[in-house]
Coordinates of C-alpha atoms and ligand atoms in Angstrom, one line a residue:
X22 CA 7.6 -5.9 43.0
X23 CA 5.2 -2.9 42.3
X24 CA 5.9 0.5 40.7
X25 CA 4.1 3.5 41.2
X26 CA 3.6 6.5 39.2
X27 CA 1.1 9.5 38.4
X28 CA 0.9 8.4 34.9
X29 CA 2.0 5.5 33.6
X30 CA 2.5 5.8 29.6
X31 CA 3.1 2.5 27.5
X32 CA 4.5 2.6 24.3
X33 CA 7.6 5.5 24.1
X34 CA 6.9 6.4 20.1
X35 CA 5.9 9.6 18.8
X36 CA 2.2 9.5 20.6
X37 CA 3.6 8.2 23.8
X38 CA 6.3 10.4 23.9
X39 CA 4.4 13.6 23.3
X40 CA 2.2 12.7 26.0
X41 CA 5.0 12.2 28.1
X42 CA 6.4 15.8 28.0
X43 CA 2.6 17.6 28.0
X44 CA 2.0 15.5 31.4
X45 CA 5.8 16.3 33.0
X46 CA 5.2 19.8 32.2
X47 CA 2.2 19.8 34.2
X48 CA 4.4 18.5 37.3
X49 CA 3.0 15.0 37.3
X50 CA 5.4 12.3 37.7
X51 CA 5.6 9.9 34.4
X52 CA 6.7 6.3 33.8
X53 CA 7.1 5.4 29.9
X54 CA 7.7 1.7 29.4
X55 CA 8.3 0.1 26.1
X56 CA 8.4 -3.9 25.3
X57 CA 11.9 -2.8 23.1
X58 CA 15.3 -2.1 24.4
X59 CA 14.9 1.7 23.1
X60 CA 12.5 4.6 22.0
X61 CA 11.0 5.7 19.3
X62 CA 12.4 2.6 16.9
X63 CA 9.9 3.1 13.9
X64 CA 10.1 7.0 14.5
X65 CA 13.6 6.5 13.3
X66 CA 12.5 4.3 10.7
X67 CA 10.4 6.7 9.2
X68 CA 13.2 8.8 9.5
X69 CA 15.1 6.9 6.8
X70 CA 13.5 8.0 3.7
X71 CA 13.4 11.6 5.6
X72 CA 10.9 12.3 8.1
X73 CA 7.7 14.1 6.7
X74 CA 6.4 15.7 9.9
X75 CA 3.5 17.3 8.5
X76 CA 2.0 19.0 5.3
X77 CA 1.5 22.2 5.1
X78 CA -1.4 22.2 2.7
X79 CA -5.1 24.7 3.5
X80 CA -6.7 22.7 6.4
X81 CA -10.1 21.5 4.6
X82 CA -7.6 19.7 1.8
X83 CA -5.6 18.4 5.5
X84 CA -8.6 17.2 7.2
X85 CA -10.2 15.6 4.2
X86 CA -7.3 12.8 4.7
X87 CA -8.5 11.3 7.3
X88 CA -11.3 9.2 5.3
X89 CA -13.8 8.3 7.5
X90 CA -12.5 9.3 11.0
X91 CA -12.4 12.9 9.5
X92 CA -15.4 14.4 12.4
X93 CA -13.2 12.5 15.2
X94 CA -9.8 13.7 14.0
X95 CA -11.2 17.1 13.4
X96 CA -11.3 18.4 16.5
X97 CA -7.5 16.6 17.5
X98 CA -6.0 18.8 14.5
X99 CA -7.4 22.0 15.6
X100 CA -6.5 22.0 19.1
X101 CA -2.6 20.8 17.8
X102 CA -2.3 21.6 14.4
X103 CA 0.8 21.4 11.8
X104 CA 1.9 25.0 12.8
X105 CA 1.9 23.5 16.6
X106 CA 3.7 20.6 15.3
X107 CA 6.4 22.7 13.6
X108 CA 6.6 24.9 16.2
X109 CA 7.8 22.0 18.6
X110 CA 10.1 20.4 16.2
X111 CA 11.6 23.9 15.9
X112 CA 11.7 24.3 19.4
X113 CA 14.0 21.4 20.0
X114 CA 16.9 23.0 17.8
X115 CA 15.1 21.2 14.4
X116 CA 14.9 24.0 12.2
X117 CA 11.8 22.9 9.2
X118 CA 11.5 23.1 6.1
X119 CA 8.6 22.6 3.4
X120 CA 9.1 21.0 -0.2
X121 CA 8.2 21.8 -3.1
X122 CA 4.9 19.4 -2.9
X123 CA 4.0 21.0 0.7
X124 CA 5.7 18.0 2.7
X125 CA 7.1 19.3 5.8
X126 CA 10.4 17.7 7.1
X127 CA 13.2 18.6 9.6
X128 CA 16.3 20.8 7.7
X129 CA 18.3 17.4 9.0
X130 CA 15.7 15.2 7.2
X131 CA 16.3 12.4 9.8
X132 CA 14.5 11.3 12.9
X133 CA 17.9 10.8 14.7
X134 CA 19.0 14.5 15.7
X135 CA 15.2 15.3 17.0
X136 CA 14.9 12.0 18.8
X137 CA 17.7 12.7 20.9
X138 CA 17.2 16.2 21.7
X139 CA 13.6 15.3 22.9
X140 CA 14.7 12.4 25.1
X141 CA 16.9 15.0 26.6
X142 CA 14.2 17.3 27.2
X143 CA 12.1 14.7 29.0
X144 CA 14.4 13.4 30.9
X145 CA 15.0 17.0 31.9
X146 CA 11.2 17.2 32.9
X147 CA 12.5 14.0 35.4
X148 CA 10.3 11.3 32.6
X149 CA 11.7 8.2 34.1
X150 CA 11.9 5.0 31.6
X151 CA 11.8 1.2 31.6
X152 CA 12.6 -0.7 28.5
X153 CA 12.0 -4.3 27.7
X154 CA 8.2 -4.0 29.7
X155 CA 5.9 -6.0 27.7
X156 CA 2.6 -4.6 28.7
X157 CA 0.7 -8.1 28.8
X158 CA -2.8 -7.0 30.5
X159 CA -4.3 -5.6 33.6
X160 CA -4.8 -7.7 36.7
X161 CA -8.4 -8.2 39.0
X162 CA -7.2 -4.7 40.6
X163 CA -6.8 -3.1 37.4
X164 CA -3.1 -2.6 37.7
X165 CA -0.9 -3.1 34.3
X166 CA 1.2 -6.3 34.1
X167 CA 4.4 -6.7 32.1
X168 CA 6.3 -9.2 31.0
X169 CA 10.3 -8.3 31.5
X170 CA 13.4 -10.2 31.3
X171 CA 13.5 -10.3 35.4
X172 CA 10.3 -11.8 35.2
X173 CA 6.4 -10.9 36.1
X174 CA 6.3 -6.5 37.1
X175 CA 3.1 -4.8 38.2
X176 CA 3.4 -0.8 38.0
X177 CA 0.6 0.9 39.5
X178 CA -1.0 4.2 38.4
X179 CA -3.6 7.0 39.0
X180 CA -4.0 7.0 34.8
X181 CA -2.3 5.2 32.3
X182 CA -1.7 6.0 28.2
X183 CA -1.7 3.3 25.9
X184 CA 0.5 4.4 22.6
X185 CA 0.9 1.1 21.2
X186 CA 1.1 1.9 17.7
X187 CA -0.5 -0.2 14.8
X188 CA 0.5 -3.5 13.6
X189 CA 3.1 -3.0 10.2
X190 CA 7.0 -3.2 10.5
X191 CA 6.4 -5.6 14.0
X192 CA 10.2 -6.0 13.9
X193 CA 9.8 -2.2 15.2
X194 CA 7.7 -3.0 18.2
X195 CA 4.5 -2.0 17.4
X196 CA 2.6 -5.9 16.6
X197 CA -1.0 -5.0 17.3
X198 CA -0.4 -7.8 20.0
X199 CA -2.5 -5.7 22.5
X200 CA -6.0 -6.2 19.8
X201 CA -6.7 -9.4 22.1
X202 CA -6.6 -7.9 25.5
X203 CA -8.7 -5.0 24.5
X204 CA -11.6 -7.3 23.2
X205 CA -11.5 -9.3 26.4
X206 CA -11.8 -6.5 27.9
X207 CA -15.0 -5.5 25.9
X208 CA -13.2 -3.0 24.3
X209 CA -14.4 -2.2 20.0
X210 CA -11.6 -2.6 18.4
X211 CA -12.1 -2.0 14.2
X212 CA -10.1 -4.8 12.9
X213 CA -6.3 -3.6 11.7
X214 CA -5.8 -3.7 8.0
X215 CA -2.5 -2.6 5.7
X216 CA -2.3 0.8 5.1
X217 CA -0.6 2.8 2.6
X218 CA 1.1 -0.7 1.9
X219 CA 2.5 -2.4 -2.0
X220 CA 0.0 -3.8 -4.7
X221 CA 0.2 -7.2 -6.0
X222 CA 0.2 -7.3 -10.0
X223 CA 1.0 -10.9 -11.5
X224 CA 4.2 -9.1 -13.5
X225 CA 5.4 -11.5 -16.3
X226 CA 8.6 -12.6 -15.7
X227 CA 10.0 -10.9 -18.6
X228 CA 8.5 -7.3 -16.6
X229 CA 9.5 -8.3 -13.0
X230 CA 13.4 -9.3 -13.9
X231 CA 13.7 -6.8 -16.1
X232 CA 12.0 -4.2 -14.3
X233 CA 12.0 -4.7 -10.6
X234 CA 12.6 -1.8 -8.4
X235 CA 12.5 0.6 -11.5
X236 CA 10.4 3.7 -10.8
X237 CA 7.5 4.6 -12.8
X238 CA 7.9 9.0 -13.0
X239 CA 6.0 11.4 -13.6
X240 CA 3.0 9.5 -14.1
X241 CA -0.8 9.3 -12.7
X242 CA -2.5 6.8 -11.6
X243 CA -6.1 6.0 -11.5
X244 CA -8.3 4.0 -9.2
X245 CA -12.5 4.5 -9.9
X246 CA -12.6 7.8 -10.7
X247 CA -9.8 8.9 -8.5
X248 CA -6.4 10.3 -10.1
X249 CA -3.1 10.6 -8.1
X250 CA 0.0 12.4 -10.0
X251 CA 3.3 11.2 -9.1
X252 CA 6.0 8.2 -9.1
X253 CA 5.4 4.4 -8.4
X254 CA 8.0 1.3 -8.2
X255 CA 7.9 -1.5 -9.9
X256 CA 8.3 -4.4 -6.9
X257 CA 8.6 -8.1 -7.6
X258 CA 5.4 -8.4 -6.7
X259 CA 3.6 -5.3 -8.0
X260 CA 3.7 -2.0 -7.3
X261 CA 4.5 0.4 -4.8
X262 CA 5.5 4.2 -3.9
X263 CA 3.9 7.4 -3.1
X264 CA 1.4 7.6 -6.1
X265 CA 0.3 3.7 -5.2
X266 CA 0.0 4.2 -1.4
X267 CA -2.4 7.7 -1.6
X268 CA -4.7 5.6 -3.6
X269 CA -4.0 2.1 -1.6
X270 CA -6.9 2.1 0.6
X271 CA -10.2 2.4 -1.5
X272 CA -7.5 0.0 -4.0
X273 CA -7.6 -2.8 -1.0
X274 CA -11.5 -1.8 -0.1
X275 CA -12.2 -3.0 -3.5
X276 CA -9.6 -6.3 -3.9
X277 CA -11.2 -7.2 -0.1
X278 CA -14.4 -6.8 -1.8
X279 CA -14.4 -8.1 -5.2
X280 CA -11.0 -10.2 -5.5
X281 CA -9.3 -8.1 -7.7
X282 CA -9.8 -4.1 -9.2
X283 CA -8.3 -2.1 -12.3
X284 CA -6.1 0.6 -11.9
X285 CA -4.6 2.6 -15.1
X286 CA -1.6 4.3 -15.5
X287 CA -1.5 7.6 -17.7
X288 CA 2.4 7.6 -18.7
X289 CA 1.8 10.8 -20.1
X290 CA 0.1 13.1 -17.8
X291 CA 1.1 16.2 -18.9
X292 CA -0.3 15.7 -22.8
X293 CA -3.6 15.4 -24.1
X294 CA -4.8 12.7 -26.1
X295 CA -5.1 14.4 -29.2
X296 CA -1.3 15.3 -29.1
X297 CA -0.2 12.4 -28.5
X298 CA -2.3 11.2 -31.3
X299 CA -0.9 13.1 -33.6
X300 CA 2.9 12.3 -32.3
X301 CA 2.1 8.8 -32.9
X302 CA 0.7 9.4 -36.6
X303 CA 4.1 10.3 -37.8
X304 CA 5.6 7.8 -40.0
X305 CA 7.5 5.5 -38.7
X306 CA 10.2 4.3 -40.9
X307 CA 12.0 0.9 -39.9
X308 CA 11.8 2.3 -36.5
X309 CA 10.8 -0.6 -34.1
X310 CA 8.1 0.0 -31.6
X311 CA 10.0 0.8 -28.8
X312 CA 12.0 3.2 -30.7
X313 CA 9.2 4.8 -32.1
X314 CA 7.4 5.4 -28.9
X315 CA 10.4 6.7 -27.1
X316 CA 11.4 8.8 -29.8
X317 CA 7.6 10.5 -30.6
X318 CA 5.9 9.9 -27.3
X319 CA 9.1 10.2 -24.9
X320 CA 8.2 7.0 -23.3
X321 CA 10.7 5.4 -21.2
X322 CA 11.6 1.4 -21.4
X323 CA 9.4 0.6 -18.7
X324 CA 6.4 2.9 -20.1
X325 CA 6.5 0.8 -22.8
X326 CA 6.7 -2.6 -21.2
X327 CA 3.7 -1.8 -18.8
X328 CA 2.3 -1.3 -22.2
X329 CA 3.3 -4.4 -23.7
X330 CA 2.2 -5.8 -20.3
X331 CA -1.3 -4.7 -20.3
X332 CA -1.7 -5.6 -23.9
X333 CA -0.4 -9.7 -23.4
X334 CA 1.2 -9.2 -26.6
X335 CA 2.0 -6.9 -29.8
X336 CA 1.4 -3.5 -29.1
X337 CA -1.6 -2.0 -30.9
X338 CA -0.5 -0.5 -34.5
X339 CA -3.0 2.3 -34.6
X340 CA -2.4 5.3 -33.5
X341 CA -5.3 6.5 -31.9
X342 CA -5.4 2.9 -30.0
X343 CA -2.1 3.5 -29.2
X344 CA -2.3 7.1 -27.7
X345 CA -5.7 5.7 -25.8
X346 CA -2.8 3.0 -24.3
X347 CA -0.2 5.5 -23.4
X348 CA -3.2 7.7 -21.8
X349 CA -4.5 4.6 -19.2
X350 CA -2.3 1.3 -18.7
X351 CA -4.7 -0.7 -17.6
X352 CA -3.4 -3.6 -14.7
X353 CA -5.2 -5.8 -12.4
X354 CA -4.8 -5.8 -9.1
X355 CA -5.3 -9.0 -7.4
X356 CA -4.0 -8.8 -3.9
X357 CA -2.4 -6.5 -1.3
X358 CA 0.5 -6.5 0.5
X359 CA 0.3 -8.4 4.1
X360 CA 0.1 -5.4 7.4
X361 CA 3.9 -6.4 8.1
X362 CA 5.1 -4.6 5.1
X363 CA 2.9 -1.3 5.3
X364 CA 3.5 1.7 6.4
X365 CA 1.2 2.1 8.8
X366 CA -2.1 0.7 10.2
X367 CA -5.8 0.7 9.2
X368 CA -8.7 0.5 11.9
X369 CA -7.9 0.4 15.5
X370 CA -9.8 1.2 18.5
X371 CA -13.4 2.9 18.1
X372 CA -13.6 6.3 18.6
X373 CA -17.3 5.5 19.7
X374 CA -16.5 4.0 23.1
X375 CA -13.6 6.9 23.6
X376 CA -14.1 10.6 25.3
X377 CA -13.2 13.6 23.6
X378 CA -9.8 13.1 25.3
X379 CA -9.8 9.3 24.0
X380 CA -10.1 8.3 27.3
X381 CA -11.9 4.4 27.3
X382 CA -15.3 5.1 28.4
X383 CA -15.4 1.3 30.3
X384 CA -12.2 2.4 31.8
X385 CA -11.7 5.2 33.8
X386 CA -8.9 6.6 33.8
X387 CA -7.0 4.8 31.0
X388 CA -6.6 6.4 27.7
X389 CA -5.5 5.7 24.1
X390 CA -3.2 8.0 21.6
X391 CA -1.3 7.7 18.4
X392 CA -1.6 4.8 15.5
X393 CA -3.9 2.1 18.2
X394 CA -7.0 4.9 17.5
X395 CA -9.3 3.7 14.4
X396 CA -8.1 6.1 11.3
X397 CA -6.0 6.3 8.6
X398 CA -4.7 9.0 6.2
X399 CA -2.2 8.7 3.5
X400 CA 1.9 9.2 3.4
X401 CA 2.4 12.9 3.7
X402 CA 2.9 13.9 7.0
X403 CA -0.5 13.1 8.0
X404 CA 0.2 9.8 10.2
X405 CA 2.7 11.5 12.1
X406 CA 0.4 15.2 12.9
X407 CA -2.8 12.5 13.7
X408 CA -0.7 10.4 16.3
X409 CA 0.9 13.6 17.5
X410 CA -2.3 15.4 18.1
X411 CA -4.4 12.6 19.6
X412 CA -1.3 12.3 22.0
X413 CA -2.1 16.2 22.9
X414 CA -5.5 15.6 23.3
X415 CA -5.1 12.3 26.1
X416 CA -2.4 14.3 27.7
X417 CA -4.8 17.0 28.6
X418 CA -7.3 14.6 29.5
X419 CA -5.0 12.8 31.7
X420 CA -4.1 16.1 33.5
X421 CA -7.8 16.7 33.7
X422 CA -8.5 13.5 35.1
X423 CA -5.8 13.5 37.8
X424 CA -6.6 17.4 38.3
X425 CA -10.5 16.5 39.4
X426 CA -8.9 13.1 41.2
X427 CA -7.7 16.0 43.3
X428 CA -10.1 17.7 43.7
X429 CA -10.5 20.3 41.1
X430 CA -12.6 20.7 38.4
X431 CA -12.8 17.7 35.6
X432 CA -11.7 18.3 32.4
X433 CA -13.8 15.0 30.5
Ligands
FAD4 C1 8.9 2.9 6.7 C2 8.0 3.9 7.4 C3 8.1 5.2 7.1 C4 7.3 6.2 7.6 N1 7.4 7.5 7.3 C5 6.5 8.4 7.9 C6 6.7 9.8 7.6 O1 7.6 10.2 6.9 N2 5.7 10.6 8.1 C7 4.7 10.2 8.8 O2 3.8 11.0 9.2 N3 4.6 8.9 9.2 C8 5.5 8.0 8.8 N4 5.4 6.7 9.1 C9 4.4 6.3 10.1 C10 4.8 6.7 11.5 O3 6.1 6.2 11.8 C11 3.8 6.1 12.5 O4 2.5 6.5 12.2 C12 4.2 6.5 14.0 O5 5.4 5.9 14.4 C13 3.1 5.9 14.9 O6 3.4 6.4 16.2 P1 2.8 5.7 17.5 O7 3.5 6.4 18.7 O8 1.3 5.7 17.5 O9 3.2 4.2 17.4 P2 4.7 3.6 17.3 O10 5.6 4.5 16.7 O11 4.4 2.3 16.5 O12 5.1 3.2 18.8 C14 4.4 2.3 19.5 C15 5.3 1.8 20.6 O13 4.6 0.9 21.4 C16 5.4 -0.2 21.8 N5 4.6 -1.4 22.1 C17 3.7 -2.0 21.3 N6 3.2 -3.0 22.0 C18 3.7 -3.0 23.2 C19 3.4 -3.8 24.4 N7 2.6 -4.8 24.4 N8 4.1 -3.5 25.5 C20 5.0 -2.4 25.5 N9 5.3 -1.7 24.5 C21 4.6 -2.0 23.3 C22 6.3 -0.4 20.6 O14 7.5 -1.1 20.9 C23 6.5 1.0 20.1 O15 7.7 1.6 20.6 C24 6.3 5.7 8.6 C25 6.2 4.4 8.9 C26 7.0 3.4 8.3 C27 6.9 2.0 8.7

């Protein structure tokens, strides 16, 4: 049997979704399909840890997130930026709020009570949904082919969305599954890397039963040149957390490149050198090491034993050596944790064979949105406000599309 819609939108997570209600407003009549028995499953997921909507950092600091896609993700941001985010989420009876390090996250924290006042809303707007569509491909008349549990469905449509998300936490939906239709297709698709995903240190066992899952606060850590302030976890396998994923990618650049990389930890960001020289000079008494470093450096257990780590055995007596220890940890990175444990998805499809409104150049009339698109940013809103506004930006170009499908005047 054969469906029909205006617009036909797979993948019902944040991108899709957005889409979804810009394109209903507009009076067309939408069809959101998802290979998973609900919406919005990682949405909620992200949700857990409280959802960080957006930041609400100057937007030159924003933009400069967005690594190399920056000039294509430019223009997305402006036209829907965090303000139009916030103003949305606000709209749907989610008050916001901003923390103290400019994260921006619903009063409720959770994904839950937005979720479910949006799906209200779009169903409202008369968004139907079918769940459990795998979209597996297009057929020789161009029409999108799923896979369902009552067998072989064909929906038909005068423009489609894909919002297919990236490839980490596949358990959520999002497997990257659809990278192999879009090459057959002809389609440049960047291959999809981890993002923002845990480092693998070769922990003694001594460190990793000891310390596993112990945070790592206040610190800084440094990555060639680069220094990022704030708290990593100690995992069985290395390290993980907000400080480890801002610096994760030009980390798993380098391990790609060269096998392994050097990172250092600074346990003591907030002293100098010289002070903590000094604090180390005073005499020690009968004071064992670790006793002496917590007590005149304010190191914590596992300070110490990332120190004891790095050094493969005593601790350096010397103060200045010792200071110059607490100042940089040094660890080797060897390896990266595998896409199905990150939190989100590196390359994607080429912005080069896209329109401004990421419509595929090769294929009238079908457009791309959200995670799928070839960028990355680090944790701090900025996954959520890029897959929000590229969603903006297709849903305008679908509108335009349909609008000079009419008749009217294009909007390409
Ligand atoms: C643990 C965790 C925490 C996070 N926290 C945050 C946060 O606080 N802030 C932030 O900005 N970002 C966060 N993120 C990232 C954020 O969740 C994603 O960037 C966002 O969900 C991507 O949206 P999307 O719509 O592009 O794709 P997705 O949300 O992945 O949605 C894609 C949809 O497409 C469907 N799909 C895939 N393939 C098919 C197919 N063949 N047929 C039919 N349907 C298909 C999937 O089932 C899915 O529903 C977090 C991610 C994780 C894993």
């Amino acid at each position: 049997m054969t469906q029909t819609t205006d617009v036909l939108i797979i993948g019902a997570g944040p991108a899709g979704l957005m889409a979804a209600e810009i394109i209903a407003e507009a009076g067309r009549s939408v069809l959101v399909v998802d290979a998973m028995p609900s919406a919005g499953r990682k949405f909620l997921l992200a949700g857990r840890g409280g959802l960080n909507l957006t930041h609400s950092e100057g937007v030159d600091d924003f933009l400069a997130r967005y690594r190399g896609a920056q000039p294509h993700i430019t223009p997305l941001i402006e036209a829907f930026s965090p303000l139009d985010l916030i103003d949305w989420c606000e709209g749907l009876g989610q008050p916001t709020f901003t923390g103290t390090s400019g994260r921006v996250f619903p009063k409720s924290f959770k994904t839950s009570p937005l979720l479910r006042a949006w799906l209200q809303r779009l169903t409202g707007l008369g968004v139907r949904f079918a769940f459990r569509h795998r979209w597996t491909g297009w057929n020789s008349q161009g029409q999108a082919m799923f896979s369902t549990p009552v067998g072989e469905q064909v929906i038909e449509s005068r423009a489609s969305l894909l919002a297919l998300g990236g490839a980490s936490w596949p358990r959520m939906g999002s497997d990257g599954g659809w990278v192999g239709i879009f090459e057959r297709e002809g389609v440049t698709v960047t291959p999809l890397k981890p993002s923002n995903m845990g480092l693998n240190i070769a922990w003694s066992d001594i460190l990793r039963n000891r310390f596993a899952g112990e945070p790592i606060k206040r610190a800084a850590l440094t990555h060639d040149g680069v220094t990022i302030r704030g708290e990593a976890i100690v995992s069985e396998r290395g390290l993980e957390g907000g400080a480890v994923y801002a610096l994760s990618a030009p980390i798993r650049d380098a391990v790609m490149a060269h096998g392994s990389t050097t990172i250092t930890i600074d346990l003591r960001p907030d002293l100098p050198l010289a002070l903590i020289e000094e604090k180390l000079r005073q005499p020690r008494a009968k004071a064992s090491a670790s006793t002496f470093l917590h007590r005149a450096a304010g190191l914590a257990p596992i300070g110490i034993a990332l120190m004891r780590e790095a050094c493969g055995g005593p601790l350096p007596v010397d103060a200045k050596a010792l200071a110059a220890l607490v100042k940089a940890v040094p660890l080797t990175v060897r390896g990266i944790e595998g896409i199905e444990r990150a939190i989100s998805t590196a390359g994607g499809v080429a912005f080069e064979g896209l329109t401004p409104h990421l419509m595929i150049r090769a294929k009238p009339g079908v457009f791309v949105a959200g995670e799928m698109l070839d960028w990355e940013a680090p944790t701090g809103g900025y996954l959520l406000q890029a897959g929000f506004a590229s969603a903006v930006a297709a849903a305008h170009g679908i509108i335009g599309f349909l609008g000079h499908d009419d008749g009217s005047s294009p909007d390409q």
